[in-house]
Coordinates of C-alpha atoms in Angstrom, one line a residue:
Chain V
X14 CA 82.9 111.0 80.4
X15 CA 83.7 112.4 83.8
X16 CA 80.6 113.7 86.3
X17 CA 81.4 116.1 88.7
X18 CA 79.8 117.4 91.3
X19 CA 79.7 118.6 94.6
X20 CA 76.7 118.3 97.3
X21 CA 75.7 119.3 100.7
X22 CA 74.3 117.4 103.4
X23 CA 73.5 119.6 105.9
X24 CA 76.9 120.9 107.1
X25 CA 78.4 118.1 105.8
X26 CA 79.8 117.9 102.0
X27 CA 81.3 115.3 100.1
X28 CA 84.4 116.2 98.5
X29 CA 83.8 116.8 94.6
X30 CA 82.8 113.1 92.9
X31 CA 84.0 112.2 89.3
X32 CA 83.5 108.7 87.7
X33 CA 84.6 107.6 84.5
X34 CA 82.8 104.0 83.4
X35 CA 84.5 101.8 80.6
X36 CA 87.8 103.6 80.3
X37 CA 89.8 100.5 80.2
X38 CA 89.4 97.9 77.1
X39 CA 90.6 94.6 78.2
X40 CA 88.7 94.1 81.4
X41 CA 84.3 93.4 81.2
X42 CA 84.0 96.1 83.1
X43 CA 86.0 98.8 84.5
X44 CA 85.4 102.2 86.4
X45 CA 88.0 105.3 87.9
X46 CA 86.3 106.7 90.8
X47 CA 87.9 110.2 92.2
X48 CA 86.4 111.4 95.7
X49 CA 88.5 114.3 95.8
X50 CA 91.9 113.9 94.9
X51 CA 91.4 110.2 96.4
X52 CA 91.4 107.8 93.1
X53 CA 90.6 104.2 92.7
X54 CA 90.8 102.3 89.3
X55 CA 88.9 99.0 89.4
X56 CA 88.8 96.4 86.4
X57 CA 86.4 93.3 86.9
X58 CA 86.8 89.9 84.5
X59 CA 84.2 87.3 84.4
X60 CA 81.9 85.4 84.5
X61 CA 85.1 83.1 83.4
X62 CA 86.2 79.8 83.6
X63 CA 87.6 79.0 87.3
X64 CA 90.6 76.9 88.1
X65 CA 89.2 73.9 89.6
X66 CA 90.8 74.3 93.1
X67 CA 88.2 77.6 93.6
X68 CA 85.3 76.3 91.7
X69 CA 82.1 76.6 93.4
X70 CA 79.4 74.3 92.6
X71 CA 76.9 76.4 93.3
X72 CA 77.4 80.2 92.7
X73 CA 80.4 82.1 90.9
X74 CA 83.4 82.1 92.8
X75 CA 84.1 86.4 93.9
X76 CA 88.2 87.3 94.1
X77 CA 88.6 90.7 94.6
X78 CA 92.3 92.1 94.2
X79 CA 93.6 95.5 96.3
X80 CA 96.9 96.5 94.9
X81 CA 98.4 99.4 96.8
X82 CA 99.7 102.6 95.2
X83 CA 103.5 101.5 95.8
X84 CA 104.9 98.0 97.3
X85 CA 102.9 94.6 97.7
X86 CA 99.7 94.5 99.0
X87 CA 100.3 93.0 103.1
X88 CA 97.8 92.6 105.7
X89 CA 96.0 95.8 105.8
X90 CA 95.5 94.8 102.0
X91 CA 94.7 91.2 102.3
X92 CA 91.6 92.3 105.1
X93 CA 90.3 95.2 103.2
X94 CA 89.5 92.7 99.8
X95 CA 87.9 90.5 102.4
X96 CA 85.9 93.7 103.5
X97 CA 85.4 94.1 100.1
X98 CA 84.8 90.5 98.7
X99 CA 81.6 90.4 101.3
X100 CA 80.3 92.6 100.5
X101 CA 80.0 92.3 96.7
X102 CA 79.2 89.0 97.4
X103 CA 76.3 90.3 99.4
X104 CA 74.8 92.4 96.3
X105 CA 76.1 89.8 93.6
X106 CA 73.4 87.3 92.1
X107 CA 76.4 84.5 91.6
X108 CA 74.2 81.6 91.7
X109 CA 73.3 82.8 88.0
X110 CA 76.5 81.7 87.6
X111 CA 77.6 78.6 88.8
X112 CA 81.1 77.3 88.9
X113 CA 82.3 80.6 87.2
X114 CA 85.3 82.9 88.7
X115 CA 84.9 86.9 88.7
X116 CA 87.8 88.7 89.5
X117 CA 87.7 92.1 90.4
X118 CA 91.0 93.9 90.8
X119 CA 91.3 97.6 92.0
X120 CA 94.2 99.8 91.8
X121 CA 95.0 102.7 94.2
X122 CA 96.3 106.0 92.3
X123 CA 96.2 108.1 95.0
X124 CA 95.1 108.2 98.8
X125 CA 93.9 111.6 99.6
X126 CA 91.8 110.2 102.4
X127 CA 88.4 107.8 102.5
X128 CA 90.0 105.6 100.4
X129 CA 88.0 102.7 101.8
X130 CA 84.4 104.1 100.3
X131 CA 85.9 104.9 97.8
X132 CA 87.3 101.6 97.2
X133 CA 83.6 100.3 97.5
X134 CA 82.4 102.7 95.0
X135 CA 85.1 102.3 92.4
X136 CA 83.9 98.2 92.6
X137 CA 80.0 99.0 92.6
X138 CA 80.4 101.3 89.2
X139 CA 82.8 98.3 87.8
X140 CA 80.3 95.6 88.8
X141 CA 77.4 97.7 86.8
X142 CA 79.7 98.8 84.1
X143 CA 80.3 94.5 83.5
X144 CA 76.7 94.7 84.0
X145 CA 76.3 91.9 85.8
X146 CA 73.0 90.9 88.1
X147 CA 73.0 92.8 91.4
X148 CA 70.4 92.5 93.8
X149 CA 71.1 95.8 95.3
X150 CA 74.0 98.4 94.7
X151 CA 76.1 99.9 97.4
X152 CA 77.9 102.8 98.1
X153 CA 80.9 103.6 101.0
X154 CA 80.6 106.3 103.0
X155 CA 83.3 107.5 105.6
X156 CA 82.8 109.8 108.3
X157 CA 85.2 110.8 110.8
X158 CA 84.8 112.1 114.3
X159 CA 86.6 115.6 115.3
X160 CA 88.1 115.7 118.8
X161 CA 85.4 118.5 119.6
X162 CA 82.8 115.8 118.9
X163 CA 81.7 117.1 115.2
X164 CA 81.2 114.8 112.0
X165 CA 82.8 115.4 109.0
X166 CA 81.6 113.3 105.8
X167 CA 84.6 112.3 103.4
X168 CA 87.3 113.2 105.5
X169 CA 90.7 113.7 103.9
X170 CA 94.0 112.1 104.5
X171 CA 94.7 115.0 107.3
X172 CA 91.5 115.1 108.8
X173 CA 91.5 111.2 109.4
X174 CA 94.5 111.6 111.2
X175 CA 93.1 114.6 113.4
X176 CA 89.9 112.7 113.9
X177 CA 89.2 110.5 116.9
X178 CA 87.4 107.8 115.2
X179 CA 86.9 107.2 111.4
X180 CA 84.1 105.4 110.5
X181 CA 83.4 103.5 107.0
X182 CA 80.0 102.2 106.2
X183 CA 78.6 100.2 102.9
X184 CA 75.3 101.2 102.4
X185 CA 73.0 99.6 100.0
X186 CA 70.6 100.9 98.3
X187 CA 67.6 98.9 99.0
X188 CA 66.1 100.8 101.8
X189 CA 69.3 101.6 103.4
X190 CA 70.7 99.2 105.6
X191 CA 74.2 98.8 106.6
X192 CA 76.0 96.3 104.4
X193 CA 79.7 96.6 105.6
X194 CA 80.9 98.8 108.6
X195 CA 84.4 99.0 109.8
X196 CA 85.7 101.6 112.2
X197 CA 89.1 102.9 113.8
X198 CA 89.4 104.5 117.1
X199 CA 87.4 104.6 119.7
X200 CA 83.3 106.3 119.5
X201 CA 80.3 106.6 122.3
X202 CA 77.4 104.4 120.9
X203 CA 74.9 107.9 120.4
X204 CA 78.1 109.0 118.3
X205 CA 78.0 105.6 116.0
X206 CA 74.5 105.9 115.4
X207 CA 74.7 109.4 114.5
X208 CA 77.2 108.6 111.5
X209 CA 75.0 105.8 110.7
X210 CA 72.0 107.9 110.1
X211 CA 73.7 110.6 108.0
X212 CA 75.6 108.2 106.4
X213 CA 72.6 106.8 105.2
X214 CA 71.6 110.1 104.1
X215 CA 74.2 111.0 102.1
X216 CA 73.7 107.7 100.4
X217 CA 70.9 108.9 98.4
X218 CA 73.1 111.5 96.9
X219 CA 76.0 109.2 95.9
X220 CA 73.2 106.9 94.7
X221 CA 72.2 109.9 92.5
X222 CA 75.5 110.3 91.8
X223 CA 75.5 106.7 90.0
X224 CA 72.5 107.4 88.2
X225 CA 74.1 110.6 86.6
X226 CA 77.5 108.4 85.3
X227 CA 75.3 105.5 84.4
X228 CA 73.0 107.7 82.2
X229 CA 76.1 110.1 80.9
X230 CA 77.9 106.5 79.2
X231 CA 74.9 105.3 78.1
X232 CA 73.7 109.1 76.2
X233 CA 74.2 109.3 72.4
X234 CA 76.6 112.1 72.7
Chain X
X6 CA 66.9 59.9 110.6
X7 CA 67.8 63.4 111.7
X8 CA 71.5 63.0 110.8
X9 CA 70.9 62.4 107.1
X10 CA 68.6 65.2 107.0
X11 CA 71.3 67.4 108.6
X12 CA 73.6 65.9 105.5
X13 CA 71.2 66.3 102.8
X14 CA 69.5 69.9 103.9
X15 CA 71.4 71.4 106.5
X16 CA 70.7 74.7 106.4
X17 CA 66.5 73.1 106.5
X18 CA 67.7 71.3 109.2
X19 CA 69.0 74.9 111.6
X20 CA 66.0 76.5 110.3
X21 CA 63.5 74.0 112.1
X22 CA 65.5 74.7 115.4
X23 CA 65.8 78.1 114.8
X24 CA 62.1 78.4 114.5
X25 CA 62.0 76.9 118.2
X26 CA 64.5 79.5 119.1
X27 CA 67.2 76.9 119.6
X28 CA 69.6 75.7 118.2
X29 CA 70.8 72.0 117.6
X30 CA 73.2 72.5 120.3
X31 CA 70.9 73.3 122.6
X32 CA 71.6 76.1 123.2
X33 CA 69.2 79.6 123.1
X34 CA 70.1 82.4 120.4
X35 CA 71.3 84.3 122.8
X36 CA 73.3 82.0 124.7
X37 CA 77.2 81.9 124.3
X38 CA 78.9 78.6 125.0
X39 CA 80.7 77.7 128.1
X40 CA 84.2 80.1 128.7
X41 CA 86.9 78.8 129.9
X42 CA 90.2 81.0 130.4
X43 CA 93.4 79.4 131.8
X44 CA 95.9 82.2 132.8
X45 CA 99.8 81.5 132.7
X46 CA 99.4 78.0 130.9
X47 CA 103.2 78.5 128.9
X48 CA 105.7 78.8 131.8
X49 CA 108.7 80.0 129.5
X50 CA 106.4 83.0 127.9
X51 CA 106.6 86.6 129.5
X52 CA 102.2 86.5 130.1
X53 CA 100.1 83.8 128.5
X54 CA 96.3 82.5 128.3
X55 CA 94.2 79.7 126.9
X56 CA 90.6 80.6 126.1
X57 CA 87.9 78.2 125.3
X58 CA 84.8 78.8 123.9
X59 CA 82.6 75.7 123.7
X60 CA 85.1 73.6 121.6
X61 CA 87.2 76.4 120.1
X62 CA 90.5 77.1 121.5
X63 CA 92.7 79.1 121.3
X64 CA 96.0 79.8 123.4
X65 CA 97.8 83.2 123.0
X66 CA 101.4 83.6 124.1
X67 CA 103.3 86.8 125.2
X68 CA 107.1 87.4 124.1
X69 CA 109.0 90.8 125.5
X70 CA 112.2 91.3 123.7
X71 CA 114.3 94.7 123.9
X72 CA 114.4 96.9 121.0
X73 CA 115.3 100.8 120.2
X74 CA 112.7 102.5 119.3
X75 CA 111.4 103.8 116.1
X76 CA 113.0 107.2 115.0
X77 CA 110.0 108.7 114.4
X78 CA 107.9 107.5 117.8
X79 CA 111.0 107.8 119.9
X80 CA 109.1 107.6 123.3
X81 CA 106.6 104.5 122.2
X82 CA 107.5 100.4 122.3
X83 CA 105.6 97.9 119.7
X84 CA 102.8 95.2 120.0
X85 CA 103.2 93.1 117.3
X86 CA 100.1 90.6 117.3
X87 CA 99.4 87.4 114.9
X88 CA 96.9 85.3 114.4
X89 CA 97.7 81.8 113.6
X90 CA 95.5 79.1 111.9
X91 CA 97.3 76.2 111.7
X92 CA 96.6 73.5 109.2
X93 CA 95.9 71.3 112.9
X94 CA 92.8 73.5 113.8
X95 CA 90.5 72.8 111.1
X96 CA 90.0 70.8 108.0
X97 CA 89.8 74.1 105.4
X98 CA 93.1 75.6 106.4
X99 CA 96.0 74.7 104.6
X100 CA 100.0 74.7 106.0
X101 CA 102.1 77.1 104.4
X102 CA 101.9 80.8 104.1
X103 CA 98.6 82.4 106.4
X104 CA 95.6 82.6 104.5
X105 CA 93.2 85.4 104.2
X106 CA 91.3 84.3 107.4
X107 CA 94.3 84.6 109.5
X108 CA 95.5 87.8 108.2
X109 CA 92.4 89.5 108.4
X110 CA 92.0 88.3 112.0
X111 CA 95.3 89.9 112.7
X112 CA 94.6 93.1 110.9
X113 CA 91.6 93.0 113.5
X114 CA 93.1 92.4 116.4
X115 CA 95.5 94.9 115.4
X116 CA 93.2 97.3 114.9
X117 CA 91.5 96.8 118.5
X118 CA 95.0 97.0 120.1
X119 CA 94.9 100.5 118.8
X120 CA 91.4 101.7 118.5
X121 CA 90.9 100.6 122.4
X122 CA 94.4 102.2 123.8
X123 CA 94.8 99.0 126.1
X124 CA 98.2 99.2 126.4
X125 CA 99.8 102.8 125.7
X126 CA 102.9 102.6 123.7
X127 CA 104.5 105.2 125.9
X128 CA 104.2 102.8 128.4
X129 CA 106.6 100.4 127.1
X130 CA 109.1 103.1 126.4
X131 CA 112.1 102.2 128.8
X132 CA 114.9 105.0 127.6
X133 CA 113.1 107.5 125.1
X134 CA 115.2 107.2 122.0
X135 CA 117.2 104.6 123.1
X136 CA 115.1 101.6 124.6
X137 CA 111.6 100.1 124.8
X138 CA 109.6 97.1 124.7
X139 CA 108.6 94.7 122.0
X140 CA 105.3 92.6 122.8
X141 CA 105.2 89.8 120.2
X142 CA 102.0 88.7 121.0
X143 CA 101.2 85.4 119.2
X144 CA 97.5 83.8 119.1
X145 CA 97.1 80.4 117.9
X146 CA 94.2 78.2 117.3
X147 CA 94.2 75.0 118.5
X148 CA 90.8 74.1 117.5
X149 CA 88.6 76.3 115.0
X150 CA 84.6 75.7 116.0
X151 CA 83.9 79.2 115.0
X152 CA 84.4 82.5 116.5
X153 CA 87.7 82.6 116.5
X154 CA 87.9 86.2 116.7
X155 CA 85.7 87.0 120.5
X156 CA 88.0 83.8 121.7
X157 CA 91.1 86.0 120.4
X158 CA 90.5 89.0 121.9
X159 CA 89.8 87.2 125.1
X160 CA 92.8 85.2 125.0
X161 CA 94.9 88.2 124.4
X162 CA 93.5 90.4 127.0
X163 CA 93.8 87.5 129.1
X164 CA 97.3 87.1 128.8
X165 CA 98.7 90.8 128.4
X166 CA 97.1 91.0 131.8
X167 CA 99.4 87.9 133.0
X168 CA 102.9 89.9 131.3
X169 CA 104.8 90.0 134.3
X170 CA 108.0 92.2 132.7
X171 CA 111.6 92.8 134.1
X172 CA 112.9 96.1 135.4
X173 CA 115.8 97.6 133.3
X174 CA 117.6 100.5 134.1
X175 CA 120.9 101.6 131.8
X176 CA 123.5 102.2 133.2
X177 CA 124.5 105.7 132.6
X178 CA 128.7 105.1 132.6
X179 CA 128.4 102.3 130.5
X180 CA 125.5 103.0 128.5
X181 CA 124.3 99.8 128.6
X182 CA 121.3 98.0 129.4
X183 CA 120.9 96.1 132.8
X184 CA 117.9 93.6 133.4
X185 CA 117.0 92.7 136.7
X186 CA 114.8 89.4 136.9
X187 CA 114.5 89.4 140.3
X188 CA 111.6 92.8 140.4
X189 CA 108.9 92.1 137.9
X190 CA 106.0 94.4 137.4
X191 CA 102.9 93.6 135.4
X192 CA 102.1 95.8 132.6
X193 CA 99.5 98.7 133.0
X194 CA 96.0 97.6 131.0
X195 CA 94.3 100.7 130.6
X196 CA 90.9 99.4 129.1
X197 CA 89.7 96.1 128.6
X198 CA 88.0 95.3 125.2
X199 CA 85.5 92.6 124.8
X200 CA 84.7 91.1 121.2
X201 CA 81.3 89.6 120.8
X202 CA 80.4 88.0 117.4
X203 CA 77.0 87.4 115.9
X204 CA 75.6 85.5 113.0
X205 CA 73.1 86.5 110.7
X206 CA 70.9 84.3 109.7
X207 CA 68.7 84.4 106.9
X208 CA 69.3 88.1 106.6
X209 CA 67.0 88.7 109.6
X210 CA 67.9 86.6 112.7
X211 CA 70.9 86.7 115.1
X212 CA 72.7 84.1 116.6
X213 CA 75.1 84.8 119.6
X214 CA 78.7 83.2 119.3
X215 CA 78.1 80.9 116.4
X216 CA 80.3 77.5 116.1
X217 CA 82.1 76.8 112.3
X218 CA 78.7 75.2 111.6
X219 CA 76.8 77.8 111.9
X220 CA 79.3 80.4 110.4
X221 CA 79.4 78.5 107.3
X222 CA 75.3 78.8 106.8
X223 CA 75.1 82.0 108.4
X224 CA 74.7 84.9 106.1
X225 CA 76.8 87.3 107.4
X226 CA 79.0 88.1 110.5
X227 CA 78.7 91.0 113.0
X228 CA 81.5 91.5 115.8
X229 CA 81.4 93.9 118.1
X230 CA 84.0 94.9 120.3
X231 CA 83.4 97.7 123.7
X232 CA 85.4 98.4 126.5
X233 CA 84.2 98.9 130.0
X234 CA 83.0 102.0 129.8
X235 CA 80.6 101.0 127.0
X236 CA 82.1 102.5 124.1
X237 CA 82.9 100.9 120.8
X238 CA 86.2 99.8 120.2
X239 CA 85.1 98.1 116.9
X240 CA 82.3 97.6 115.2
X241 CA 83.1 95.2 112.4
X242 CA 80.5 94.3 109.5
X243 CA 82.5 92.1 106.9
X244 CA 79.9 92.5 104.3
X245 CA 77.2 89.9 104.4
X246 CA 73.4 90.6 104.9
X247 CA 72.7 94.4 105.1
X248 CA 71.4 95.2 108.7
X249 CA 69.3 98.1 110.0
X250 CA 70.5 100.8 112.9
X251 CA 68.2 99.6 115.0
X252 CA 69.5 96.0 114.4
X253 CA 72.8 96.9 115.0
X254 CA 72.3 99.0 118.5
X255 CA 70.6 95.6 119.6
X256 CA 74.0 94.1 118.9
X257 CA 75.9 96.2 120.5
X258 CA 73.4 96.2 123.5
X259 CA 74.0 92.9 124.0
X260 CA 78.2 93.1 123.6
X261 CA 77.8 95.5 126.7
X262 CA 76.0 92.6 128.8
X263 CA 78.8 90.3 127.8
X264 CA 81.3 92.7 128.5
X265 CA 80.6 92.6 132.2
X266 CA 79.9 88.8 132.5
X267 CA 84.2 88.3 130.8
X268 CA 85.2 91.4 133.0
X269 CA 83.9 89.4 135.5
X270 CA 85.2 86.0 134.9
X271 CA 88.8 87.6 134.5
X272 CA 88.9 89.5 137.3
X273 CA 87.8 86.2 139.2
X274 CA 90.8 84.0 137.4
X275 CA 93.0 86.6 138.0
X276 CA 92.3 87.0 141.6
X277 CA 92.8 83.6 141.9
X278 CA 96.4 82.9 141.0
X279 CA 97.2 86.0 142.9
X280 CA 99.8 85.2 145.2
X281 CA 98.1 86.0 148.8

């Protein structure tokens, strides 16, 4: 049930996307999202029962798991699911339910680059695929910028470590503002801006991109 | 009268203030809270600071210890930075292991270390492939009343500029390493990064350096982090309320005002205990 596709953005193109919703059957909702050969497998349980130690009286109580491709998740891990934790929380209706835990756990395949958006995306498409209530969806987008001052959207692994500065934005879908951001090295504040804006505009495109998967799971054939 | 309310409805209770653009403090929305910065405060560390901010504190200490380098960066040293939140500073944080707050605040500061270039690792090279420098840069929190991470950054800048290190030459016959306490030389800070925090509140306004109190109600968290030349260093969104661009550059047009007024207040501390 795979959707791939490749767009343009001006100059700028987003590696080929592919999304696979539902794969996995023991999990309320689960999604494999490829940007490239970059791959993130994401399974969410709940609304469940919480342990009483991280019951929240008044919403559901978000845990989001990172495990790494090898080894034990460490720090980089540990503040990457609190990047991520905020902002599901941010889109997630959770006072529909209170003193329930969710537990969203994603597993790296394979780092080919952008592996933070697409961390983001692999946990938007599992949030819809449990189908619980969102305010807004959200999408990660990753520029980074080339010593000779061009963008490049979706960088891979190589081109991150060429770039000057790498830039990671959640963007959600109700009219576009910036839900997470997160950079590494060192940018001019025209340069940040610039990203921000095309990063918005390739957002419409991976929002598209959601619609397509959605409506491919939920076709007859 | 007013304490109960702030009990039973607190988040009510910021919202009338915030109306009046204050805040129950007293303070404006733009207004940080008194800074204080003590430089050298732990005599047996290599370069050490205290920052305050309002009633947050937090202290950072510098260690140098010898090490060879790694095979793969054979001309660079290490900065090892952790953030500590001891079970002392504030009622949520439990002894034991450090909790997702404090290892995300190291990842961060980390990540500033690197994304500013304040200290280059070649720098603390001493013999390339043989020697260099380890800065175990430890920040603790003495006293958590939000913002920990602009008081961080301050208290580590603060005391990397305070690391007074040893000469050491090896001795080429013997191959070994000779310290000499007696010349010290400070290390070379090539930029000096600011962090400047915000709170969102109610998806819409912006509150400058927000206590715990304020974090807790607050929707979302902005820091921003620029070095003196007015670029970014950091621009860190931890999810929360979704801003706009134009939102966001008003952020970071106010980190570059604050930038100047800590520049300032360093440079002024650090003239001071100058030996004339």
């Amino acid at each position: 049930m795979a959707v791939e596709m490749e767009v343009a953005d001006g100059q700028c193109r987003l590696r080929p996307f592919s999304c696979e919703l539902g794969l996995l059957s023991r999990p309320d909702g689960s999604a494999a999202f490829l940007q490239g050969d970059t791959s993130v497998l994401a399974g969410l349980y709940g609304p469940a029962e919480a342990k009483i130690s991280k019951e929240l009286p008044d919403r559901a109580a978000l845990e989001v798991l990172l495990r790494p491709k090898v080894g034990l998740p460490g720090v980089l891990e540990r503040s990457r699911e609190q990047l991520l934790r905020q902002t599901c929380e941010a889109v997630l209706l959770g006072v529909l339910h209170p003193r329930t835990a969710i537990s969203l756990v994603l597993q790296v395949l394979s780092d080919a680059g952008s592996l933070l958006s697409c961390c983001l995306n692999a946990a938007c498409m599992a949030l819809l695929d449990a189908g619980l209530p969102l305010a807004a969806l959200f999408c990660g987008v990753t520029y980074a910028l080339q010593p000779d001052g061009a963008i490049l959207l979706d960088p891979t692994a190589r081109q991150e470590q060429e770039a000057r500065a790498v830039l990671t934005f959640a963007i959600a879908s109700s009219d576009r503002k910036v839900l997470m951001a997160t950079t590494k090295g060192s940018c001019s504040v025209e340069e940040m801006q610039q990203c921000l804006a095309a990063a918005q505009r390739a957002a419409s495109t991976i929002f598209q991109f959601y619609r397509d998967s959605v409506r491919r799971r939920y076709s007859k054939n | 009268m007013a304490a109960a309310f702030k009990t039973v409805e607190p988040l009510e209770y910021y919202r009338r203030f915030l109306k009046e653009n204050c805040r129950p403090d007293g303070r404006e929305l733009g207004e940080f809270r008194t800074t204080t910065v003590n430089i050298g405060s732990i005599t047996t560390a290599d370069g050490s600071a205290l920052v305050k901010l309002g009633n947050t504190t937090v202290i950072c200490g510098v260690k140098a210890e010898l090490a060879p380098p790694a095979v793969d960066s054979a001309n660079k040293g290490y900065i090892v930075p952790n953030v500590e939140l001891p079970s002392l500073c504030a009622e949520r944080f439990r002894s034991g292991p450090p909790g997702e707050e404090a290892q995300a605040a190291s990842q961060f500061i980390a990540d500033v270390i690197e994304n500013s270039q304040m200290i280059v690792k070649e720098d603390l090279c001493i013999a390339n492939g043989k020697l260099a420098w380890v800065l175990y840069c430890d920040i603790i929190c003495l006293d958590y009343d939000g913002n920990l991470l602009d008081a961080s950054v301050f208290a580590l800048l603060a005391a990397l500029k305070n690391v007074q290190l040893p000469l050491v030459t090896i001795n080429e016959e013997t191959g070994l390493s000779e310290v000499n306490l007696k010349q010290k030389n400070p290390l070379i800070i090539r930029k000096h990064p600011v962090a400047t925090s915000f709170a969102i509140f109610d998806d819409t306004l912006l509150i400058v350096d927000p206590t715990a109190e304020e974090e807790d109600l607050a929707t979302g968290t902005v820091t921003i982090v620029t070095d003196e030349e007015g670029r970014l260093c950091s621009v860190h969104k931890p999810g929360g309320s979704p801003l706009t661009g134009a939102k966001l550059q008003d952020c970071i047009t106010r980190a570059i005002t604050r930038h100047k007024e800590v520049k300032k207040l360093i440079d002024k501390v650090i003239k001071s205990i100058t030996p004339k």
